[in-house]
Amino acid sequence: MSFVTVRNLQKHYGDTAVFSDIDFTIAKGEFVTLLGPSGCGKSTLLRCIAGLTGVNAGQILLDGQDLVPLAPQKRDIGMVFQSYALFPNMTVEQNVAFGLRMHKVPGEQACERVAQVLKLVELDTFAGRYPHQMSGGQCQRVALARSLVTRPRLLLLDEPLSALDARIRKHLREQIRQIQQELGLTTIFVTHDQEEALTMSDRIFLMNKGQIVQSGDAQALYTAPVDAFAAGFIGNYNLLASEDASRLLGRPVHSRLAIRPEAIGLTPADAGEAQITGHSLLGNVIRYRVTAHGVALVVDVLNRSAADLYPDGQRVHLAIEPGELREVA
Ligand code: ADP
Ligand code: MG
């Protein structure tokens, strides 16, 4: 049984369509990520679901109820944005309690719920602070607490981690996922970052130009891209034109070919068909640039020891598993 159902959703601004046919379902408790490049319509889709912007046609069902005619505050949806949008003149506690005041939750009960939710985001000792006395990551946790305190049926997160530095971002994405699972809260998360999408989600909807081009779990999106766009967006694939692919494999290939950089094996061989032309160290991985039969490739090799580092100019033999080749449109 699906908990969220979106059918034939259309949104345009004047003559310009942002999307003209969005269809999907989400199960109760599922964590779904909308992943796609800037401008593909992710925020607009979330805003339509939240009711912050109107739709031109289509349905949005939440637990069987059509949300489209409902005002935003009647939808029981929590939303967190990239900019935390906290009230600067209110304490953490007051910021979080604000949503409950709007819902007319009585004082004592409100206090209890605010305390509970601050504990959940590990900010219980920060209740009396003001936003300017807190870091970006802490402010974003306040924004998350504020959206959770009203016990929404659905949580929408629009690039909540994008403004934070890498270390905080990693920590917070684990924390968000943990809280989401603890509460069994159905969540739609928006990002343009493939690593965020791959690590956090039950399912990913990959979007391009107002369409969902592929949906599936992280493994499916990573290993079986449906088209050249998907291969280019997730997994750092080598994307070869059919002529290049034919030359590399020594047999006719009739479409473009996608090969993951870690699906190519390297062995040093003086008479090898390929040559190392450069490398960069990504930490646990060495990323080689290699040329074979005039085709430039990127190859990722696990950085096990200093002996794994081949010098530029080294001739190598390539081993490509046939099962790892993806022909893409
Ligand atoms: P994303 O969140 O994926 O970066 P958006 O949903 O913000 O993308 O935008 C999708 C498209 O809709 C963009 O081309 C953007 O310019 C357009 N758009 C968004 N909001 C408006 C608006 N209020 N008026 C006109 N065009 C808009
Ligand atoms: Mg956006």
Tab-separated table of C-alpha atoms and ligand atoms in Angstrom:
chain	number	residue	atom	x	y	z
A	1	MET	CA	0.000	0.000	0.000
A	2	SER	CA	1.484	3.330	-0.947
A	3	PHE	CA	1.389	6.187	1.555
A	4	VAL	CA	2.230	8.973	-0.894
A	5	THR	CA	0.898	8.862	-4.448
A	6	VAL	CA	1.632	11.538	-7.023
A	7	ARG	CA	-0.262	11.247	-10.294
A	8	ASN	CA	0.196	13.190	-13.522
A	9	LEU	CA	1.470	16.221	-11.656
A	10	GLN	CA	1.968	19.300	-13.800
A	11	LYS	CA	3.519	22.627	-12.950
A	12	HIS	CA	4.322	25.499	-15.251
A	13	TYR	CA	5.237	29.140	-14.870
A	14	GLY	CA	3.575	31.016	-17.726
A	15	ASP	CA	4.440	29.102	-20.900
A	16	THR	CA	7.388	27.300	-19.340
A	17	ALA	CA	6.746	23.839	-17.937
A	18	VAL	CA	8.843	22.842	-14.899
A	19	PHE	CA	7.348	19.361	-15.138
A	20	SER	CA	4.399	18.013	-17.070
A	21	ASP	CA	3.925	14.438	-15.906
A	22	ILE	CA	5.321	13.377	-12.557
A	23	ASP	CA	4.129	9.985	-11.272
A	24	PHE	CA	5.394	8.034	-8.276
A	25	THR	CA	4.411	6.262	-5.091
A	26	ILE	CA	6.189	6.098	-1.740
A	27	ALA	CA	5.581	3.518	0.992
A	28	LYS	CA	4.998	4.434	4.630
A	29	GLY	CA	8.315	4.925	6.451
A	30	GLU	CA	10.330	5.060	3.249
A	31	PHE	CA	13.227	7.500	2.752
A	32	VAL	CA	13.202	8.665	-0.863
A	33	THR	CA	15.722	11.056	-2.378
A	34	LEU	CA	15.108	13.309	-5.363
A	35	LEU	CA	18.525	13.559	-6.986
A	36	GLY	CA	19.292	15.738	-9.964
A	37	PRO	CA	21.208	18.747	-11.274
A	38	SER	CA	20.357	22.305	-10.348
A	39	GLY	CA	17.224	23.555	-12.125
A	40	CYS	CA	15.699	20.116	-12.844
A	41	GLY	CA	12.631	20.862	-10.695
A	42	LYS	CA	13.385	19.200	-7.337
A	43	SER	CA	12.489	22.187	-5.135
A	44	THR	CA	9.397	22.972	-7.185
A	45	LEU	CA	8.167	19.398	-6.711
A	46	LEU	CA	8.689	19.601	-2.928
A	47	ARG	CA	6.987	22.983	-2.774
A	48	CYS	CA	3.997	21.582	-4.670
A	49	ILE	CA	3.734	18.724	-2.165
A	50	ALA	CA	4.026	21.130	0.783
A	51	GLY	CA	1.454	23.454	-0.774
A	52	LEU	CA	3.832	26.424	-0.932
A	53	THR	CA	3.178	26.660	-4.642
A	54	GLY	CA	0.082	25.630	-6.599
A	55	VAL	CA	-0.053	22.874	-9.221
A	56	ASN	CA	-1.620	23.145	-12.674
A	57	ALA	CA	-2.970	19.608	-12.808
A	58	GLY	CA	-2.655	16.240	-11.119
A	59	GLN	CA	-3.088	14.681	-7.717
A	60	ILE	CA	-1.004	14.414	-4.571
A	61	LEU	CA	-2.431	11.789	-2.217
A	62	LEU	CA	-1.178	11.426	1.354
A	63	ASP	CA	-2.597	8.395	3.142
A	64	GLY	CA	-5.451	8.401	0.621
A	65	GLN	CA	-6.299	12.103	1.050
A	66	ASP	CA	-5.878	14.520	-1.864
A	67	LEU	CA	-3.676	17.373	-0.653
A	68	VAL	CA	-4.091	19.667	-3.654
A	69	PRO	CA	-7.143	21.551	-2.325
A	70	LEU	CA	-5.664	21.857	1.195
A	71	ALA	CA	-3.810	24.903	2.539
A	72	PRO	CA	-0.176	24.183	3.556
A	73	GLN	CA	-0.880	24.291	7.297
A	74	LYS	CA	-3.657	21.697	6.877
A	75	ARG	CA	-1.371	19.123	5.241
A	76	ASP	CA	0.564	17.922	8.335
A	77	ILE	CA	3.839	18.156	6.448
A	78	GLY	CA	7.175	19.225	7.937
A	79	MET	CA	9.713	20.988	5.764
A	80	VAL	CA	13.373	21.928	6.197
A	81	PHE	CA	15.232	24.227	3.796
A	82	GLN	CA	18.883	24.839	3.030
A	83	SER	CA	18.644	28.220	4.790
A	84	TYR	CA	17.558	27.317	8.310
A	85	ALA	CA	15.216	30.339	8.477
A	86	LEU	CA	15.213	30.455	12.287
A	87	PHE	CA	13.798	33.465	14.140
A	88	PRO	CA	16.949	35.336	15.271
A	89	ASN	CA	15.260	36.971	18.259
A	90	MET	CA	13.950	33.684	19.686
A	91	THR	CA	15.850	31.027	21.637
A	92	VAL	CA	16.225	27.471	20.356
A	93	GLU	CA	13.349	26.410	22.582
A	94	GLN	CA	11.108	29.242	21.383
A	95	ASN	CA	11.948	28.534	17.746
A	96	VAL	CA	10.960	24.889	18.146
A	97	ALA	CA	7.838	25.705	20.185
A	98	PHE	CA	6.636	28.142	17.553
A	99	GLY	CA	5.068	25.456	15.362
A	100	LEU	CA	3.156	24.081	18.331
A	101	ARG	CA	1.745	27.515	19.167
A	102	MET	CA	0.333	27.643	15.623
A	103	HIS	CA	-1.217	24.208	16.250
A	104	LYS	CA	-2.631	25.428	19.594
A	105	VAL	CA	-1.000	22.670	21.637
A	106	PRO	CA	-1.514	23.478	25.366
A	107	GLY	CA	1.500	24.851	27.306
A	108	GLU	CA	2.587	21.923	29.444
A	109	GLN	CA	2.259	19.390	26.644
A	110	ALA	CA	4.120	21.755	24.314
A	111	CYS	CA	7.037	22.038	26.782
A	112	GLU	CA	7.278	18.281	27.015
A	113	ARG	CA	7.251	17.808	23.251
A	114	VAL	CA	9.875	20.507	22.694
A	115	ALA	CA	12.133	18.861	25.294
A	116	GLN	CA	11.660	15.442	23.667
A	117	VAL	CA	12.483	16.641	20.190
A	118	LEU	CA	15.518	18.684	21.336
A	119	LYS	CA	16.841	15.524	22.932
A	120	LEU	CA	16.262	13.650	19.686
A	121	VAL	CA	18.496	16.089	17.761
A	122	GLU	CA	20.981	16.199	20.676
A	123	LEU	CA	20.390	19.867	21.477
A	124	ASP	CA	18.743	19.536	24.882
A	125	THR	CA	21.535	21.524	26.530
A	126	PHE	CA	21.188	24.334	23.970
A	127	ALA	CA	17.536	25.205	24.658
A	128	GLY	CA	18.284	28.715	25.917
A	129	ARG	CA	20.694	29.746	23.163
A	130	TYR	CA	19.967	32.129	20.312
A	131	PRO	CA	20.671	31.198	16.668
A	132	HIS	CA	23.685	33.559	16.443
A	133	GLN	CA	25.328	31.606	19.289
A	134	MET	CA	25.233	28.339	17.322
A	135	SER	CA	27.068	26.753	14.371
A	136	GLY	CA	25.422	26.095	11.008
A	137	GLY	CA	25.026	22.392	11.762
A	138	GLN	CA	23.387	23.143	15.106
A	139	CYS	CA	21.016	25.668	13.508
A	140	GLN	CA	20.012	23.068	10.953
A	141	ARG	CA	19.269	20.609	13.764
A	142	VAL	CA	17.011	23.271	15.332
A	143	ALA	CA	15.226	23.614	11.989
A	144	LEU	CA	14.835	19.832	11.897
A	145	ALA	CA	13.504	19.788	15.490
A	146	ARG	CA	11.041	22.542	14.603
A	147	SER	CA	9.668	20.500	11.723
A	148	LEU	CA	9.503	17.264	13.775
A	149	VAL	CA	7.798	18.722	16.852
A	150	THR	CA	4.426	18.975	15.106
A	151	ARG	CA	4.629	15.228	14.327
A	152	PRO	CA	4.179	15.560	10.588
A	153	ARG	CA	2.871	12.709	8.442
A	154	LEU	CA	5.516	13.492	5.869
A	155	LEU	CA	8.917	15.190	6.147
A	156	LEU	CA	10.362	17.166	3.228
A	157	LEU	CA	14.030	18.151	3.272
A	158	ASP	CA	15.293	20.516	0.557
A	159	GLU	CA	19.123	20.336	0.401
A	160	PRO	CA	19.348	20.740	4.193
A	161	LEU	CA	23.062	19.882	4.254
A	162	SER	CA	24.303	21.883	1.270
A	163	ALA	CA	25.418	24.941	3.246
A	164	LEU	CA	27.432	22.943	5.791
A	165	ASP	CA	31.084	21.884	5.702
A	166	ALA	CA	31.982	18.311	4.722
A	167	ARG	CA	32.547	16.822	8.179
A	168	ILE	CA	29.350	18.238	9.706
A	169	ARG	CA	27.447	17.221	6.580
A	170	LYS	CA	28.474	13.579	6.968
A	171	HIS	CA	27.599	13.507	10.643
A	172	LEU	CA	24.259	15.185	10.147
A	173	ARG	CA	23.204	12.914	7.302
A	174	GLU	CA	23.716	9.903	9.563
A	175	GLN	CA	21.782	11.608	12.314
A	176	ILE	CA	18.877	12.508	10.009
A	177	ARG	CA	18.671	8.943	8.711
A	178	GLN	CA	18.770	7.530	12.235
A	179	ILE	CA	15.991	9.826	13.494
A	180	GLN	CA	13.912	9.105	10.390
A	181	GLN	CA	14.185	5.351	10.998
A	182	GLU	CA	13.530	5.687	14.715
A	183	LEU	CA	10.316	7.607	14.034
A	184	GLY	CA	9.379	5.555	10.956
A	185	LEU	CA	8.829	8.908	9.276
A	186	THR	CA	8.095	8.944	5.548
A	187	THR	CA	10.644	11.364	4.086
A	188	ILE	CA	11.457	13.001	0.768
A	189	PHE	CA	14.992	14.373	0.702
A	190	VAL	CA	16.337	16.601	-2.076
A	191	THR	CA	19.975	16.802	-3.091
A	192	HIS	CA	22.259	17.258	-6.093
A	193	ASP	CA	24.984	15.209	-4.343
A	194	GLN	CA	25.231	11.578	-5.491
A	195	GLU	CA	27.085	10.420	-2.390
A	196	GLU	CA	24.389	11.843	-0.112
A	197	ALA	CA	21.695	10.139	-2.169
A	198	LEU	CA	23.515	6.799	-2.316
A	199	THR	CA	24.284	6.629	1.402
A	200	MET	CA	20.976	7.845	2.860
A	201	SER	CA	18.123	6.533	0.748
A	202	ASP	CA	15.852	3.519	0.580
A	203	ARG	CA	15.109	4.634	-2.972
A	204	ILE	CA	16.409	7.320	-5.287
A	205	PHE	CA	14.415	9.156	-7.950
A	206	LEU	CA	16.908	10.524	-10.448
A	207	MET	CA	15.523	13.689	-12.090
A	208	ASN	CA	16.526	15.506	-15.246
A	209	LYS	CA	14.720	18.417	-16.898
A	210	GLY	CA	11.475	17.954	-14.995
A	211	GLN	CA	11.286	14.188	-15.389
A	212	ILE	CA	12.056	11.230	-13.176
A	213	VAL	CA	14.404	9.345	-15.515
A	214	GLN	CA	15.212	6.422	-13.220
A	215	SER	CA	14.143	5.164	-9.812
A	216	GLY	CA	15.535	2.360	-7.724
A	217	ASP	CA	17.787	1.612	-4.792
A	218	ALA	CA	21.378	2.837	-4.600
A	219	GLN	CA	22.792	-0.384	-6.025
A	220	ALA	CA	20.507	-0.287	-9.092
A	221	LEU	CA	21.258	3.356	-9.833
A	222	TYR	CA	24.960	2.875	-9.338
A	223	THR	CA	25.407	-0.279	-11.405
A	224	ALA	CA	22.630	-0.085	-14.009
A	225	PRO	CA	22.149	3.470	-15.298
A	226	VAL	CA	19.286	3.609	-17.810
A	227	ASP	CA	20.824	6.220	-20.090
A	228	ALA	CA	23.837	8.410	-20.716
A	229	PHE	CA	22.520	11.116	-18.388
A	230	ALA	CA	22.172	8.635	-15.503
A	231	ALA	CA	25.647	7.230	-16.196
A	232	GLY	CA	27.075	10.742	-16.261
A	233	PHE	CA	25.398	11.778	-13.026
A	234	ILE	CA	26.059	8.775	-10.798
A	235	GLY	CA	29.195	6.667	-10.475
A	236	ASN	CA	31.745	8.706	-12.471
A	237	TYR	CA	31.256	6.386	-15.461
A	238	ASN	CA	33.512	6.424	-18.528
A	239	LEU	CA	31.080	7.275	-21.330
A	240	LEU	CA	32.367	6.214	-24.753
A	241	ALA	CA	30.993	7.014	-28.197
A	242	SER	CA	30.179	3.835	-30.163
A	243	GLU	CA	33.247	4.234	-32.462
A	244	ASP	CA	35.564	4.551	-29.450
A	245	ALA	CA	33.889	1.617	-27.706
A	246	SER	CA	34.284	-0.517	-30.865
A	247	ARG	CA	37.991	0.340	-31.100
A	248	LEU	CA	38.587	-0.363	-27.420
A	249	LEU	CA	36.819	-3.723	-27.410
A	250	GLY	CA	37.867	-4.794	-30.926
A	251	ARG	CA	34.293	-5.592	-31.943
A	252	PRO	CA	31.376	-3.534	-33.264
A	253	VAL	CA	29.422	-1.662	-30.583
A	254	HIS	CA	26.273	0.039	-31.835
A	255	SER	CA	25.462	2.414	-28.980
A	256	ARG	CA	27.274	4.469	-26.402
A	257	LEU	CA	29.027	2.458	-23.749
A	258	ALA	CA	29.323	3.182	-20.018
A	259	ILE	CA	32.058	1.580	-17.914
A	260	ARG	CA	32.612	2.284	-14.234
A	261	PRO	CA	36.193	3.314	-13.401
A	262	GLU	CA	36.495	0.549	-10.778
A	263	ALA	CA	35.287	-2.135	-13.213
A	264	ILE	CA	38.543	-1.946	-15.169
A	265	GLY	CA	41.531	-3.920	-13.903
A	266	LEU	CA	45.157	-2.897	-14.537
A	267	THR	CA	48.206	-5.179	-14.709
A	268	PRO	CA	51.645	-3.893	-15.627
A	269	ALA	CA	52.779	-5.460	-18.927
A	270	ASP	CA	55.537	-4.224	-21.232
A	271	ALA	CA	53.499	-5.199	-24.290
A	272	GLY	CA	50.229	-3.985	-22.776
A	273	GLU	CA	47.682	-2.259	-25.039
A	274	ALA	CA	47.291	0.694	-22.681
A	275	GLN	CA	49.466	3.354	-21.144
A	276	ILE	CA	49.127	5.339	-17.915
A	277	THR	CA	48.994	9.044	-18.761
A	278	GLY	CA	48.400	10.474	-15.294
A	279	HIS	CA	46.958	9.850	-11.863
A	280	SER	CA	45.461	11.555	-8.860
A	281	LEU	CA	45.346	10.261	-5.338
A	282	LEU	CA	41.815	10.314	-3.890
A	283	GLY	CA	42.901	8.844	-0.549
A	284	ASN	CA	41.835	5.215	-0.470
A	285	VAL	CA	41.593	5.172	-4.279
A	286	ILE	CA	44.124	5.992	-6.998
A	287	ARG	CA	42.406	7.427	-10.086
A	288	TYR	CA	44.469	6.739	-13.214
A	289	ARG	CA	44.089	8.339	-16.610
A	290	VAL	CA	44.815	5.681	-19.192
A	291	THR	CA	44.895	5.613	-23.010
A	292	ALA	CA	44.184	2.422	-24.964
A	293	HIS	CA	43.729	2.256	-28.750
A	294	GLY	CA	43.455	6.062	-28.728
A	295	VAL	CA	40.616	5.995	-26.182
A	296	ALA	CA	41.041	7.933	-22.923
A	297	LEU	CA	39.709	6.179	-19.824
A	298	VAL	CA	39.554	6.768	-16.091
A	299	VAL	CA	40.420	3.758	-13.947
A	300	ASP	CA	40.042	3.590	-10.146
A	301	VAL	CA	42.293	1.237	-8.207
A	302	LEU	CA	42.226	0.617	-4.464
A	303	ASN	CA	45.273	2.238	-2.870
A	304	ARG	CA	46.592	-0.783	-0.956
A	305	SER	CA	50.291	0.059	-0.801
A	306	ALA	CA	52.893	2.335	-2.359
A	307	ALA	CA	53.733	-0.517	-4.771
A	308	ASP	CA	50.277	-0.063	-6.383
A	309	LEU	CA	51.248	3.344	-7.685
A	310	TYR	CA	52.265	2.976	-11.338
A	311	PRO	CA	54.332	5.788	-12.863
A	312	ASP	CA	53.104	7.851	-15.806
A	313	GLY	CA	54.142	6.193	-19.082
A	314	GLN	CA	53.871	2.670	-17.624
A	315	ARG	CA	52.381	0.210	-20.129
A	316	VAL	CA	49.554	-1.898	-18.748
A	317	HIS	CA	47.069	-4.554	-19.738
A	318	LEU	CA	43.361	-3.777	-19.178
A	319	ALA	CA	40.909	-6.368	-17.874
A	320	ILE	CA	37.282	-5.393	-18.408
A	321	GLU	CA	34.556	-7.784	-17.238
A	322	PRO	CA	32.017	-8.107	-20.090
A	323	GLY	CA	29.221	-8.089	-17.484
A	324	GLU	CA	30.280	-4.607	-16.354
A	325	LEU	CA	29.729	-2.978	-19.751
A	326	ARG	CA	26.505	-0.963	-20.064
A	327	GLU	CA	25.188	0.030	-23.450
A	328	VAL	CA	23.272	3.274	-22.959
A	329	ALA	CA	21.051	5.422	-25.167
B	1	ADP	P1	16.038	22.597	-8.502
B	1	ADP	O1	15.498	22.671	-7.125
B	1	ADP	O2	16.087	21.205	-9.046
B	1	ADP	O3	17.357	23.276	-8.637
B	1	ADP	P2	13.813	24.332	-9.159
B	1	ADP	O4	12.627	23.525	-8.808
B	1	ADP	O5	14.221	25.390	-8.190
B	1	ADP	O6	15.036	23.369	-9.485
B	1	ADP	O7	13.569	25.032	-10.563
B	1	ADP	C1	13.136	24.321	-11.701
B	1	ADP	C2	12.885	25.282	-12.837
B	1	ADP	O8	11.761	26.097	-12.535
B	1	ADP	C3	14.034	26.220	-13.099
B	1	ADP	O9	14.192	26.352	-14.490
B	1	ADP	C4	13.597	27.515	-12.470
B	1	ADP	O10	14.142	28.610	-13.122
B	1	ADP	C5	12.086	27.459	-12.647
B	1	ADP	N1	11.391	28.202	-11.570
B	1	ADP	C6	11.411	27.903	-10.255
B	1	ADP	N2	10.659	28.767	-9.540
B	1	ADP	C7	10.160	29.647	-10.430
B	1	ADP	C8	9.288	30.806	-10.311
B	1	ADP	N3	8.782	31.195	-9.143
B	1	ADP	N4	8.990	31.450	-11.461
B	1	ADP	C9	9.464	31.040	-12.664
B	1	ADP	N5	10.279	29.988	-12.834
B	1	ADP	C10	10.621	29.286	-11.743
B	2	MG	MG	16.381	23.464	-5.377
